Tab-separated table of C-alpha atoms in Angstrom:
chain	number	residue	atom	x	y	z
A	5	UNK	CA	14.652	12.940	-30.833
A	6	UNK	CA	13.467	12.599	-27.237
A	7	UNK	CA	13.735	9.106	-25.794
A	8	UNK	CA	10.838	7.459	-23.975
A	9	UNK	CA	12.668	7.848	-20.651
A	10	UNK	CA	13.279	11.542	-21.310
A	11	UNK	CA	9.610	12.020	-22.200
A	12	UNK	CA	8.550	10.328	-18.954
A	13	UNK	CA	10.951	12.575	-17.042
A	14	UNK	CA	9.561	15.671	-18.750
A	15	UNK	CA	6.026	14.647	-17.772
A	16	UNK	CA	7.276	14.237	-14.201
A	17	UNK	CA	8.773	17.715	-14.200
A	18	UNK	CA	5.533	19.167	-15.596
A	19	UNK	CA	3.456	17.428	-12.903
A	20	UNK	CA	5.737	18.597	-10.096
A	21	UNK	CA	5.828	22.166	-11.387
A	22	UNK	CA	2.064	22.153	-11.950
A	23	UNK	CA	1.543	21.157	-8.324
A	24	UNK	CA	3.740	24.029	-7.174
A	25	UNK	CA	2.085	26.520	-9.538
A	26	UNK	CA	-1.408	25.546	-8.373
A	27	UNK	CA	-0.275	25.856	-4.763
A	28	UNK	CA	1.228	29.313	-5.299
A	29	UNK	CA	-1.860	30.428	-7.257
A	30	UNK	CA	-3.957	29.286	-4.282
A	31	UNK	CA	-5.930	26.870	-6.460
A	32	UNK	CA	-5.115	23.902	-4.230
A	33	UNK	CA	-4.162	23.430	-0.591
A	34	UNK	CA	-0.844	21.973	0.507
A	35	UNK	CA	-2.734	19.283	2.443
A	36	UNK	CA	-4.898	18.276	-0.510
A	37	UNK	CA	-4.799	14.864	-2.112
A	38	UNK	CA	-4.270	16.464	-5.513
A	39	UNK	CA	-1.130	18.323	-4.420
A	40	UNK	CA	0.420	15.190	-2.931
A	41	UNK	CA	-0.638	13.029	-5.883
A	42	UNK	CA	0.845	15.418	-8.463
A	43	UNK	CA	4.105	15.518	-6.512
A	44	UNK	CA	4.169	11.737	-6.059
A	45	UNK	CA	3.513	10.903	-9.710
A	46	UNK	CA	5.889	13.634	-10.840
A	47	UNK	CA	8.753	12.380	-8.707
A	48	UNK	CA	8.151	8.746	-9.676
A	49	UNK	CA	8.205	9.705	-13.361
A	50	UNK	CA	11.490	11.548	-12.850
A	51	UNK	CA	12.882	8.478	-11.055
A	52	UNK	CA	11.876	6.335	-14.041
A	53	UNK	CA	13.769	8.679	-16.346
A	54	UNK	CA	16.794	8.463	-14.044
A	55	UNK	CA	16.868	4.692	-14.580
A	56	UNK	CA	17.989	5.491	-18.135
A	57	UNK	CA	20.529	8.189	-17.286
A	58	UNK	CA	21.352	7.752	-13.583
A	59	UNK	CA	22.329	10.643	-11.332
A	60	UNK	CA	22.709	9.758	-7.651
A	61	UNK	CA	21.892	13.162	-6.183
A	62	UNK	CA	18.804	13.562	-8.380
A	63	UNK	CA	17.683	10.012	-7.540
A	64	UNK	CA	18.048	10.697	-3.802
A	65	UNK	CA	16.112	13.939	-4.123
A	66	UNK	CA	13.281	12.402	-6.127
A	67	UNK	CA	13.154	9.289	-3.928
A	68	UNK	CA	12.741	11.433	-0.824
A	69	UNK	CA	10.238	13.660	-2.647
A	70	UNK	CA	8.201	10.581	-3.565
A	71	UNK	CA	8.239	9.213	-0.006
A	72	UNK	CA	7.219	12.553	1.503
A	73	UNK	CA	4.464	12.941	-1.095
A	74	UNK	CA	3.230	9.412	-0.421
A	75	UNK	CA	3.089	10.224	3.300
A	76	UNK	CA	1.084	13.388	2.548
A	77	UNK	CA	-1.274	11.516	0.232
A	78	UNK	CA	-1.947	8.749	2.763
A	79	UNK	CA	-2.487	11.351	5.482
A	80	UNK	CA	-4.923	13.305	3.269
A	81	UNK	CA	-6.873	10.172	2.305
A	82	UNK	CA	-7.144	9.021	5.916
A	83	UNK	CA	-8.296	12.436	7.140
A	84	UNK	CA	-10.879	12.565	4.336
A	85	UNK	CA	-12.291	9.188	5.421
A	86	UNK	CA	-12.479	10.274	9.070
A	87	UNK	CA	-14.148	13.611	8.340
A	88	UNK	CA	-17.787	13.709	9.436
A	89	UNK	CA	-20.319	14.157	6.623
A	90	UNK	CA	-21.685	17.645	6.168
């Protein structure tokens, strides 16, 4: 039986891999809000799962991944707001 924390972690892995798949399939841009959001929510979900079964190296990786994704998301949102209407 999969625990709740494992299920959350699996969702996080799926979101992160989906972001990468969509990027490689050229369905989304690396600077898009969707790419950063999928990576952010994926890494946060993995961090939640690590609260149940802690692993320092994985927590450091996912924490940095979340911070970088948050930076990209904020940057994408701000550039979208500044873009002139077409």
